[in-house]
Amino acid sequence: MRFVKQFLAVTVAALVGWQSVSAVEGSFFLTLVIGAATAVLGVVVYRWVVRRTERREPTELGLDGWGRKLGRGTLIGFAMFAAVIANIAFLGGYHVEAWGSPTGALGLLGFMAAAAVTEELIFRGVLFRIIEERTGTWLALALTGVVFGAIHLMNPHATVWGATAIAIEAGFMLAACYAATRNLWVPIGLHFGWNFAAGGIFSVVVSGNGESKGLIEASTTGPVALSGGDFGPEGSLYAVLAGVVLTAVFLWLAKRRGHIIPRRHRTAQAPATATVTQ
């Protein structure tokens, strides 16, 4: 029952926020403000519903050192996507054409913040965390990763390959990040850094959702395996490789820290206070 209550509470908060963001489409300032408000609302609702249904402090989304953890994740996500773009550009698949739109980037700042927070709370905070308690880390990672990739099939230019790439480079990787750190701030930051770098800085298609207007006006060309095609660079083999490498690193950290929950320990709960520096 706590699963249902938590899922519904966070999902309703996300839907309210997304409806509000959609209503002000075209206004960068309102998108920035409402997007940021949606992110804050998601955090408040998650902390409230976990306290109410589990009778505990939600240490996985604790406020102690949250900015440092969020910043660390953001830097990792930004660096990861910048490396993907650098590799695509090296082979002539990414072309900078002019300066883009600072106001567009600001709007995307709020939009991507709302997306990162709400998706991480739903998929890692509720789905992965609770499923992991019952099935263990490995099965929970596989199940939630596949579901995360599958929902991207609803995007305008989605493909089966694009959804598969998202499952590998994001669904598995972000769950592994949570397993390694046992807090939600790092995966939230990683998710935000990746998405904002894609749309807000490099102005490429994000998960098949169409072109973005960020700080750089650019285009991608070349084989789908290189550029990702209409789905964007997230459908590139470079992005998949980057996700696989980072997933492996996070799982290694999780195992080293004793954060992997085996399937036989169905009621075991992993420590929620570990950080990526431990």
PDB file of C-alpha atoms in Angstrom:
ATOM      1  CA  MET A   1       0.000   0.000   0.000  1.00  0.00           C
ATOM      2  CA  ARG A   2       2.855   2.424   0.716  1.00  0.00           C
ATOM      3  CA  PHE A   3       4.076   1.844  -2.836  1.00  0.00           C
ATOM      4  CA  VAL A   4       0.724   2.941  -4.254  1.00  0.00           C
ATOM      5  CA  LYS A   5       0.454   5.953  -1.952  1.00  0.00           C
ATOM      6  CA  GLN A   6       3.973   7.148  -2.686  1.00  0.00           C
ATOM      7  CA  PHE A   7       3.672   6.574  -6.420  1.00  0.00           C
ATOM      8  CA  LEU A   8       0.347   8.392  -6.641  1.00  0.00           C
ATOM      9  CA  ALA A   9       1.453  11.318  -4.480  1.00  0.00           C
ATOM     10  CA  VAL A  10       4.639  12.003  -6.440  1.00  0.00           C
ATOM     11  CA  THR A  11       2.978  11.367  -9.809  1.00  0.00           C
ATOM     12  CA  VAL A  12       0.117  13.772  -9.058  1.00  0.00           C
ATOM     13  CA  ALA A  13       2.616  16.451  -7.996  1.00  0.00           C
ATOM     14  CA  ALA A  14       4.544  15.866 -11.230  1.00  0.00           C
ATOM     15  CA  LEU A  15       1.407  16.048 -13.387  1.00  0.00           C
ATOM     16  CA  VAL A  16       0.268  19.284 -11.739  1.00  0.00           C
ATOM     17  CA  GLY A  17       3.686  20.777 -12.376  1.00  0.00           C
ATOM     18  CA  TRP A  18       3.860  19.598 -15.986  1.00  0.00           C
ATOM     19  CA  GLN A  19       0.392  20.916 -16.751  1.00  0.00           C
ATOM     20  CA  SER A  20       1.442  24.283 -15.345  1.00  0.00           C
ATOM     21  CA  VAL A  21       4.659  24.282 -17.400  1.00  0.00           C
ATOM     22  CA  SER A  22       2.724  23.400 -20.555  1.00  0.00           C
ATOM     23  CA  ALA A  23       0.287  26.234 -19.905  1.00  0.00           C
ATOM     24  CA  VAL A  24       3.064  28.852 -20.026  1.00  0.00           C
ATOM     25  CA  GLU A  25       4.901  27.407 -23.039  1.00  0.00           C
ATOM     26  CA  GLY A  26       6.574  30.230 -24.919  1.00  0.00           C
ATOM     27  CA  SER A  27       7.453  32.293 -21.849  1.00  0.00           C
ATOM     28  CA  PHE A  28      11.011  31.527 -20.788  1.00  0.00           C
ATOM     29  CA  PHE A  29      10.599  33.338 -17.454  1.00  0.00           C
ATOM     30  CA  LEU A  30       7.424  31.540 -16.408  1.00  0.00           C
ATOM     31  CA  THR A  31       8.850  28.209 -17.610  1.00  0.00           C
ATOM     32  CA  LEU A  32      11.923  28.820 -15.454  1.00  0.00           C
ATOM     33  CA  VAL A  33       9.899  29.783 -12.382  1.00  0.00           C
ATOM     34  CA  ILE A  34       7.208  27.115 -12.666  1.00  0.00           C
ATOM     35  CA  GLY A  35       9.747  24.452 -13.566  1.00  0.00           C
ATOM     36  CA  ALA A  36      11.769  25.279 -10.450  1.00  0.00           C
ATOM     37  CA  ALA A  37       8.572  25.339  -8.375  1.00  0.00           C
ATOM     38  CA  THR A  38       7.626  21.905  -9.722  1.00  0.00           C
ATOM     39  CA  ALA A  39      11.014  20.549  -8.657  1.00  0.00           C
ATOM     40  CA  VAL A  40      10.584  21.960  -5.148  1.00  0.00           C
ATOM     41  CA  LEU A  41       7.009  20.651  -4.944  1.00  0.00           C
ATOM     42  CA  GLY A  42       8.195  17.171  -5.907  1.00  0.00           C
ATOM     43  CA  VAL A  43      10.798  17.149  -3.123  1.00  0.00           C
ATOM     44  CA  VAL A  44       8.300  18.413  -0.536  1.00  0.00           C
ATOM     45  CA  VAL A  45       5.643  15.853  -1.523  1.00  0.00           C
ATOM     46  CA  TYR A  46       8.132  12.962  -1.564  1.00  0.00           C
ATOM     47  CA  ARG A  47       9.488  13.805   1.889  1.00  0.00           C
ATOM     48  CA  TRP A  48       5.951  14.181   3.249  1.00  0.00           C
ATOM     49  CA  VAL A  49       4.559  10.934   1.825  1.00  0.00           C
ATOM     50  CA  VAL A  50       7.585   8.868   2.912  1.00  0.00           C
ATOM     51  CA  ARG A  51       7.280  10.195   6.474  1.00  0.00           C
ATOM     52  CA  ARG A  52       3.578   9.417   6.482  1.00  0.00           C
ATOM     53  CA  THR A  53       3.753   5.909   4.975  1.00  0.00           C
ATOM     54  CA  GLU A  54       7.050   4.627   6.377  1.00  0.00           C
ATOM     55  CA  ARG A  55       7.216   6.463   9.713  1.00  0.00           C
ATOM     56  CA  ARG A  56      10.812   7.532   9.134  1.00  0.00           C
ATOM     57  CA  GLU A  57      12.871  10.473   8.006  1.00  0.00           C
ATOM     58  CA  PRO A  58      13.518  10.259   4.221  1.00  0.00           C
ATOM     59  CA  THR A  59      17.310  10.263   4.552  1.00  0.00           C
ATOM     60  CA  GLU A  60      17.686   9.362   0.861  1.00  0.00           C
ATOM     61  CA  LEU A  61      16.413  12.884   0.181  1.00  0.00           C
ATOM     62  CA  GLY A  62      17.797  14.521   3.295  1.00  0.00           C
ATOM     63  CA  LEU A  63      18.557  18.228   3.351  1.00  0.00           C
ATOM     64  CA  ASP A  64      21.986  17.869   4.946  1.00  0.00           C
ATOM     65  CA  GLY A  65      24.545  18.605   2.242  1.00  0.00           C
ATOM     66  CA  TRP A  66      21.942  18.404  -0.513  1.00  0.00           C
ATOM     67  CA  GLY A  67      23.507  21.203  -2.555  1.00  0.00           C
ATOM     68  CA  ARG A  68      26.926  19.552  -2.597  1.00  0.00           C
ATOM     69  CA  LYS A  69      25.453  16.215  -3.670  1.00  0.00           C
ATOM     70  CA  LEU A  70      23.260  17.832  -6.305  1.00  0.00           C
ATOM     71  CA  GLY A  71      26.202  19.808  -7.656  1.00  0.00           C
ATOM     72  CA  ARG A  72      28.385  16.705  -7.835  1.00  0.00           C
ATOM     73  CA  GLY A  73      25.781  14.833  -9.822  1.00  0.00           C
ATOM     74  CA  THR A  74      25.233  17.809 -12.133  1.00  0.00           C
ATOM     75  CA  LEU A  75      28.939  18.009 -12.937  1.00  0.00           C
ATOM     76  CA  ILE A  76      29.067  14.285 -13.710  1.00  0.00           C
ATOM     77  CA  GLY A  77      26.031  14.501 -15.999  1.00  0.00           C
ATOM     78  CA  PHE A  78      27.300  17.597 -17.788  1.00  0.00           C
ATOM     79  CA  ALA A  79      30.765  16.103 -18.307  1.00  0.00           C
ATOM     80  CA  MET A  80      29.268  12.844 -19.535  1.00  0.00           C
ATOM     81  CA  PHE A  81      27.158  14.535 -22.212  1.00  0.00           C
ATOM     82  CA  ALA A  82      29.941  16.953 -23.192  1.00  0.00           C
ATOM     83  CA  ALA A  83      32.181  13.931 -23.797  1.00  0.00           C
ATOM     84  CA  VAL A  84      29.505  12.382 -26.044  1.00  0.00           C
ATOM     85  CA  ILE A  85      29.195  15.606 -28.077  1.00  0.00           C
ATOM     86  CA  ALA A  86      32.986  15.925 -28.307  1.00  0.00           C
ATOM     87  CA  ASN A  87      33.247  12.437 -29.782  1.00  0.00           C
ATOM     88  CA  ILE A  88      30.441  13.073 -32.262  1.00  0.00           C
ATOM     89  CA  ALA A  89      32.038  16.400 -33.273  1.00  0.00           C
ATOM     90  CA  PHE A  90      35.450  14.770 -33.692  1.00  0.00           C
ATOM     91  CA  LEU A  91      34.022  12.592 -36.460  1.00  0.00           C
ATOM     92  CA  GLY A  92      32.191  15.520 -38.063  1.00  0.00           C
ATOM     93  CA  GLY A  93      28.698  14.767 -36.788  1.00  0.00           C
ATOM     94  CA  TYR A  94      28.091  17.893 -34.676  1.00  0.00           C
ATOM     95  CA  HIS A  95      28.235  21.374 -36.209  1.00  0.00           C
ATOM     96  CA  VAL A  96      28.198  24.697 -34.350  1.00  0.00           C
ATOM     97  CA  GLU A  97      26.470  27.281 -36.536  1.00  0.00           C
ATOM     98  CA  ALA A  98      25.979  30.361 -34.352  1.00  0.00           C
ATOM     99  CA  TRP A  99      25.201  31.597 -30.884  1.00  0.00           C
ATOM    100  CA  GLY A 100      21.815  30.414 -29.713  1.00  0.00           C
ATOM    101  CA  SER A 101      19.221  31.757 -27.305  1.00  0.00           C
ATOM    102  CA  PRO A 102      20.149  32.675 -23.702  1.00  0.00           C
ATOM    103  CA  THR A 103      16.470  33.102 -22.838  1.00  0.00           C
ATOM    104  CA  GLY A 104      15.717  29.707 -24.340  1.00  0.00           C
ATOM    105  CA  ALA A 105      18.458  28.207 -22.176  1.00  0.00           C
ATOM    106  CA  LEU A 106      16.946  29.822 -19.072  1.00  0.00           C
ATOM    107  CA  GLY A 107      13.543  28.357 -19.865  1.00  0.00           C
ATOM    108  CA  LEU A 108      15.128  24.947 -20.347  1.00  0.00           C
ATOM    109  CA  LEU A 109      16.858  25.334 -16.983  1.00  0.00           C
ATOM    110  CA  GLY A 110      13.463  25.244 -15.259  1.00  0.00           C
ATOM    111  CA  PHE A 111      12.034  22.641 -17.615  1.00  0.00           C
ATOM    112  CA  MET A 112      14.941  20.241 -17.135  1.00  0.00           C
ATOM    113  CA  ALA A 113      14.962  20.769 -13.363  1.00  0.00           C
ATOM    114  CA  ALA A 114      11.311  19.737 -13.189  1.00  0.00           C
ATOM    115  CA  ALA A 115      11.953  16.707 -15.405  1.00  0.00           C
ATOM    116  CA  ALA A 116      15.012  15.520 -13.493  1.00  0.00           C
ATOM    117  CA  VAL A 117      13.448  15.837 -10.044  1.00  0.00           C
ATOM    118  CA  THR A 118      10.055  14.322 -10.812  1.00  0.00           C
ATOM    119  CA  GLU A 119      11.429  11.436 -12.879  1.00  0.00           C
ATOM    120  CA  GLU A 120      14.071  10.542 -10.316  1.00  0.00           C
ATOM    121  CA  LEU A 121      11.590  10.660  -7.440  1.00  0.00           C
ATOM    122  CA  ILE A 122       9.183   8.379  -9.309  1.00  0.00           C
ATOM    123  CA  PHE A 123      11.651   5.938 -10.848  1.00  0.00           C
ATOM    124  CA  ARG A 124      14.505   5.794  -8.347  1.00  0.00           C
ATOM    125  CA  GLY A 125      12.879   7.140  -5.171  1.00  0.00           C
ATOM    126  CA  VAL A 126       9.708   5.064  -5.335  1.00  0.00           C
ATOM    127  CA  LEU A 127       9.949   2.298  -7.960  1.00  0.00           C
ATOM    128  CA  PHE A 128      13.583   1.236  -7.687  1.00  0.00           C
ATOM    129  CA  ARG A 129      13.895   1.707  -3.927  1.00  0.00           C
ATOM    130  CA  ILE A 130      10.798  -0.279  -2.988  1.00  0.00           C
ATOM    131  CA  ILE A 131      11.224  -2.979  -5.643  1.00  0.00           C
ATOM    132  CA  GLU A 132      14.847  -3.383  -4.540  1.00  0.00           C
ATOM    133  CA  GLU A 133      13.718  -4.137  -0.986  1.00  0.00           C
ATOM    134  CA  ARG A 134      11.700  -7.078  -2.294  1.00  0.00           C
ATOM    135  CA  THR A 135      13.744  -8.418  -5.197  1.00  0.00           C
ATOM    136  CA  GLY A 136      17.298  -7.236  -4.601  1.00  0.00           C
ATOM    137  CA  THR A 137      19.412  -4.689  -6.451  1.00  0.00           C
ATOM    138  CA  TRP A 138      20.029  -6.547  -9.708  1.00  0.00           C
ATOM    139  CA  LEU A 139      16.439  -7.389 -10.577  1.00  0.00           C
ATOM    140  CA  ALA A 140      15.191  -3.956  -9.480  1.00  0.00           C
ATOM    141  CA  LEU A 141      17.808  -2.287 -11.669  1.00  0.00           C
ATOM    142  CA  ALA A 142      16.821  -4.393 -14.679  1.00  0.00           C
ATOM    143  CA  LEU A 143      13.065  -3.946 -14.236  1.00  0.00           C
ATOM    144  CA  THR A 144      13.037  -0.194 -13.590  1.00  0.00           C
ATOM    145  CA  GLY A 145      15.631   0.437 -16.300  1.00  0.00           C
ATOM    146  CA  VAL A 146      13.493  -1.292 -18.913  1.00  0.00           C
ATOM    147  CA  VAL A 147      10.370   0.586 -17.789  1.00  0.00           C
ATOM    148  CA  PHE A 148      12.256   3.896 -17.880  1.00  0.00           C
ATOM    149  CA  GLY A 149      13.341   3.221 -21.441  1.00  0.00           C
ATOM    150  CA  ALA A 150       9.872   2.062 -22.488  1.00  0.00           C
ATOM    151  CA  ILE A 151       8.122   5.279 -21.427  1.00  0.00           C
ATOM    152  CA  HIS A 152      10.332   7.180 -23.856  1.00  0.00           C
ATOM    153  CA  LEU A 153       8.582   5.352 -26.700  1.00  0.00           C
ATOM    154  CA  MET A 154       5.799   7.918 -26.232  1.00  0.00           C
ATOM    155  CA  ASN A 155       8.078  10.752 -27.359  1.00  0.00           C
ATOM    156  CA  PRO A 156       7.420  12.255 -30.837  1.00  0.00           C
ATOM    157  CA  HIS A 157      10.503  10.892 -32.635  1.00  0.00           C
ATOM    158  CA  ALA A 158      10.982   7.807 -30.482  1.00  0.00           C
ATOM    159  CA  THR A 159      12.291   4.529 -31.850  1.00  0.00           C
ATOM    160  CA  VAL A 160      12.750   1.115 -30.313  1.00  0.00           C
ATOM    161  CA  TRP A 161      16.513   1.631 -30.483  1.00  0.00           C
ATOM    162  CA  GLY A 162      16.219   5.050 -28.842  1.00  0.00           C
ATOM    163  CA  ALA A 163      14.168   3.618 -25.967  1.00  0.00           C
ATOM    164  CA  THR A 164      16.679   0.780 -25.612  1.00  0.00           C
ATOM    165  CA  ALA A 165      19.534   3.289 -25.494  1.00  0.00           C
ATOM    166  CA  ILE A 166      17.728   5.297 -22.799  1.00  0.00           C
ATOM    167  CA  ALA A 167      17.171   2.127 -20.756  1.00  0.00           C
ATOM    168  CA  ILE A 168      20.898   1.338 -20.884  1.00  0.00           C
ATOM    169  CA  GLU A 169      22.497   4.769 -20.544  1.00  0.00           C
ATOM    170  CA  ALA A 170      19.941   6.309 -18.181  1.00  0.00           C
ATOM    171  CA  GLY A 171      17.592   3.752 -16.626  1.00  0.00           C
ATOM    172  CA  PHE A 172      20.341   1.346 -15.557  1.00  0.00           C
ATOM    173  CA  MET A 173      22.935   4.057 -14.922  1.00  0.00           C
ATOM    174  CA  LEU A 174      20.746   6.252 -12.694  1.00  0.00           C
ATOM    175  CA  ALA A 175      19.582   3.258 -10.652  1.00  0.00           C
ATOM    176  CA  ALA A 176      23.231   2.225 -10.235  1.00  0.00           C
ATOM    177  CA  CYS A 177      24.023   5.788  -9.152  1.00  0.00           C
ATOM    178  CA  TYR A 178      21.367   5.588  -6.447  1.00  0.00           C
ATOM    179  CA  ALA A 179      22.631   2.170  -5.339  1.00  0.00           C
ATOM    180  CA  ALA A 180      26.169   3.540  -5.035  1.00  0.00           C
ATOM    181  CA  THR A 181      25.288   6.746  -3.181  1.00  0.00           C
ATOM    182  CA  ARG A 182      22.058   5.777  -1.379  1.00  0.00           C
ATOM    183  CA  ASN A 183      20.732   9.285  -1.879  1.00  0.00           C
ATOM    184  CA  LEU A 184      18.556  10.808  -4.593  1.00  0.00           C
ATOM    185  CA  TRP A 185      20.368  14.127  -4.936  1.00  0.00           C
ATOM    186  CA  VAL A 186      23.277  12.731  -6.949  1.00  0.00           C
ATOM    187  CA  PRO A 187      21.089  10.960  -9.572  1.00  0.00           C
ATOM    188  CA  ILE A 188      18.824  14.014  -9.730  1.00  0.00           C
ATOM    189  CA  GLY A 189      21.860  16.194 -10.428  1.00  0.00           C
ATOM    190  CA  LEU A 190      23.253  13.707 -12.949  1.00  0.00           C
ATOM    191  CA  HIS A 191      19.915  13.540 -14.762  1.00  0.00           C
ATOM    192  CA  PHE A 192      19.635  17.343 -14.789  1.00  0.00           C
ATOM    193  CA  GLY A 193      23.236  17.920 -15.886  1.00  0.00           C
ATOM    194  CA  TRP A 194      22.867  15.491 -18.794  1.00  0.00           C
ATOM    195  CA  ASN A 195      19.536  16.919 -19.982  1.00  0.00           C
ATOM    196  CA  PHE A 196      20.475  20.572 -19.583  1.00  0.00           C
ATOM    197  CA  ALA A 197      23.777  20.055 -21.366  1.00  0.00           C
ATOM    198  CA  ALA A 198      21.888  18.439 -24.254  1.00  0.00           C
ATOM    199  CA  GLY A 199      19.108  20.992 -24.613  1.00  0.00           C
ATOM    200  CA  GLY A 200      20.262  24.111 -22.800  1.00  0.00           C
ATOM    201  CA  ILE A 201      23.885  24.206 -23.949  1.00  0.00           C
ATOM    202  CA  PHE A 202      24.408  22.097 -27.083  1.00  0.00           C
ATOM    203  CA  SER A 203      20.849  22.541 -28.458  1.00  0.00           C
ATOM    204  CA  VAL A 204      20.330  19.008 -29.696  1.00  0.00           C
ATOM    205  CA  VAL A 205      17.236  16.817 -29.715  1.00  0.00           C
ATOM    206  CA  VAL A 206      16.580  15.393 -26.242  1.00  0.00           C
ATOM    207  CA  SER A 207      15.111  11.870 -26.169  1.00  0.00           C
ATOM    208  CA  GLY A 208      13.242  12.330 -29.443  1.00  0.00           C
ATOM    209  CA  ASN A 209      11.384  15.438 -28.234  1.00  0.00           C
ATOM    210  CA  GLY A 210      12.451  17.746 -31.062  1.00  0.00           C
ATOM    211  CA  GLU A 211      15.149  20.377 -31.355  1.00  0.00           C
ATOM    212  CA  SER A 212      16.048  22.571 -28.391  1.00  0.00           C
ATOM    213  CA  LYS A 213      16.978  26.249 -28.398  1.00  0.00           C
ATOM    214  CA  GLY A 214      19.931  26.578 -26.053  1.00  0.00           C
ATOM    215  CA  LEU A 215      23.083  28.654 -25.889  1.00  0.00           C
ATOM    216  CA  ILE A 216      24.560  27.197 -29.081  1.00  0.00           C
ATOM    217  CA  GLU A 217      22.792  26.926 -32.418  1.00  0.00           C
ATOM    218  CA  ALA A 218      23.937  23.617 -33.836  1.00  0.00           C
ATOM    219  CA  SER A 219      23.011  20.639 -35.978  1.00  0.00           C
ATOM    220  CA  THR A 220      23.925  16.969 -36.195  1.00  0.00           C
ATOM    221  CA  THR A 221      24.554  14.892 -39.296  1.00  0.00           C
ATOM    222  CA  GLY A 222      25.857  11.484 -40.223  1.00  0.00           C
ATOM    223  CA  PRO A 223      24.876   7.881 -39.556  1.00  0.00           C
ATOM    224  CA  VAL A 224      22.282   7.234 -36.859  1.00  0.00           C
ATOM    225  CA  ALA A 225      24.810   5.119 -34.968  1.00  0.00           C
ATOM    226  CA  LEU A 226      27.005   8.226 -34.712  1.00  0.00           C
ATOM    227  CA  SER A 227      24.529  11.095 -34.311  1.00  0.00           C
ATOM    228  CA  GLY A 228      21.469   9.329 -32.925  1.00  0.00           C
ATOM    229  CA  GLY A 229      19.340  10.575 -35.824  1.00  0.00           C
ATOM    230  CA  ASP A 230      15.930  12.084 -35.060  1.00  0.00           C
ATOM    231  CA  PHE A 231      16.089  10.733 -31.505  1.00  0.00           C
ATOM    232  CA  GLY A 232      19.142  12.890 -30.742  1.00  0.00           C
ATOM    233  CA  PRO A 233      22.624  12.035 -29.450  1.00  0.00           C
ATOM    234  CA  GLU A 234      21.108   9.876 -26.712  1.00  0.00           C
ATOM    235  CA  GLY A 235      20.547   7.355 -29.499  1.00  0.00           C
ATOM    236  CA  SER A 236      24.243   7.443 -30.397  1.00  0.00           C
ATOM    237  CA  LEU A 237      26.493   4.513 -29.619  1.00  0.00           C
ATOM    238  CA  TYR A 238      28.767   7.027 -27.865  1.00  0.00           C
ATOM    239  CA  ALA A 239      26.022   7.832 -25.373  1.00  0.00           C
ATOM    240  CA  VAL A 240      25.300   4.141 -24.799  1.00  0.00           C
ATOM    241  CA  LEU A 241      28.988   3.454 -24.226  1.00  0.00           C
ATOM    242  CA  ALA A 242      29.263   6.369 -21.785  1.00  0.00           C
ATOM    243  CA  GLY A 243      26.240   5.053 -19.897  1.00  0.00           C
ATOM    244  CA  VAL A 244      27.628   1.525 -19.741  1.00  0.00           C
ATOM    245  CA  VAL A 245      30.978   2.767 -18.393  1.00  0.00           C
ATOM    246  CA  LEU A 246      29.362   4.937 -15.728  1.00  0.00           C
ATOM    247  CA  THR A 247      26.918   2.168 -14.779  1.00  0.00           C
ATOM    248  CA  ALA A 248      29.849  -0.185 -14.252  1.00  0.00           C
ATOM    249  CA  VAL A 249      31.639   2.400 -12.101  1.00  0.00           C
ATOM    250  CA  PHE A 250      28.583   3.010  -9.935  1.00  0.00           C
ATOM    251  CA  LEU A 251      27.910  -0.710  -9.489  1.00  0.00           C
ATOM    252  CA  TRP A 252      31.545  -1.247  -8.547  1.00  0.00           C
ATOM    253  CA  LEU A 253      31.198   1.501  -5.930  1.00  0.00           C
ATOM    254  CA  ALA A 254      27.932   0.004  -4.686  1.00  0.00           C
ATOM    255  CA  LYS A 255      29.507  -3.417  -4.285  1.00  0.00           C
ATOM    256  CA  ARG A 256      32.601  -1.988  -2.606  1.00  0.00           C
ATOM    257  CA  ARG A 257      30.437  -0.100  -0.100  1.00  0.00           C
ATOM    258  CA  GLY A 258      28.216  -3.074   0.612  1.00  0.00           C
ATOM    259  CA  HIS A 259      25.148  -1.457  -0.935  1.00  0.00           C
ATOM    260  CA  ILE A 260      24.133  -4.358  -3.179  1.00  0.00           C
ATOM    261  CA  ILE A 261      21.041  -6.073  -1.773  1.00  0.00           C
ATOM    262  CA  PRO A 262      20.919  -9.773  -2.724  1.00  0.00           C
ATOM    263  CA  ARG A 263      17.587 -11.258  -3.694  1.00  0.00           C
ATOM    264  CA  ARG A 264      17.435 -13.587  -0.701  1.00  0.00           C
ATOM    265  CA  HIS A 265      17.335 -10.607   1.681  1.00  0.00           C
ATOM    266  CA  ARG A 266      13.845  -9.573   0.725  1.00  0.00           C
ATOM    267  CA  THR A 267      13.218  -7.377   3.758  1.00  0.00           C
ATOM    268  CA  ALA A 268      16.665  -5.878   3.976  1.00  0.00           C
ATOM    269  CA  GLN A 269      16.922  -2.156   3.543  1.00  0.00           C
ATOM    270  CA  ALA A 270      20.104  -0.604   2.250  1.00  0.00           C
ATOM    271  CA  PRO A 271      21.766   2.229   4.146  1.00  0.00           C
ATOM    272  CA  ALA A 272      20.382   5.566   2.964  1.00  0.00           C
ATOM    273  CA  THR A 273      23.106   7.870   4.219  1.00  0.00           C
ATOM    274  CA  ALA A 274      26.093   6.743   2.126  1.00  0.00           C
ATOM    275  CA  THR A 275      27.622   9.331  -0.162  1.00  0.00           C
ATOM    276  CA  VAL A 276      29.666   9.057  -3.316  1.00  0.00           C
ATOM    277  CA  THR A 277      32.814  10.084  -1.479  1.00  0.00           C
ATOM    278  CA  GLN A 278      32.739   7.206   0.968  1.00  0.00           C
TER     279      GLN A 278
END
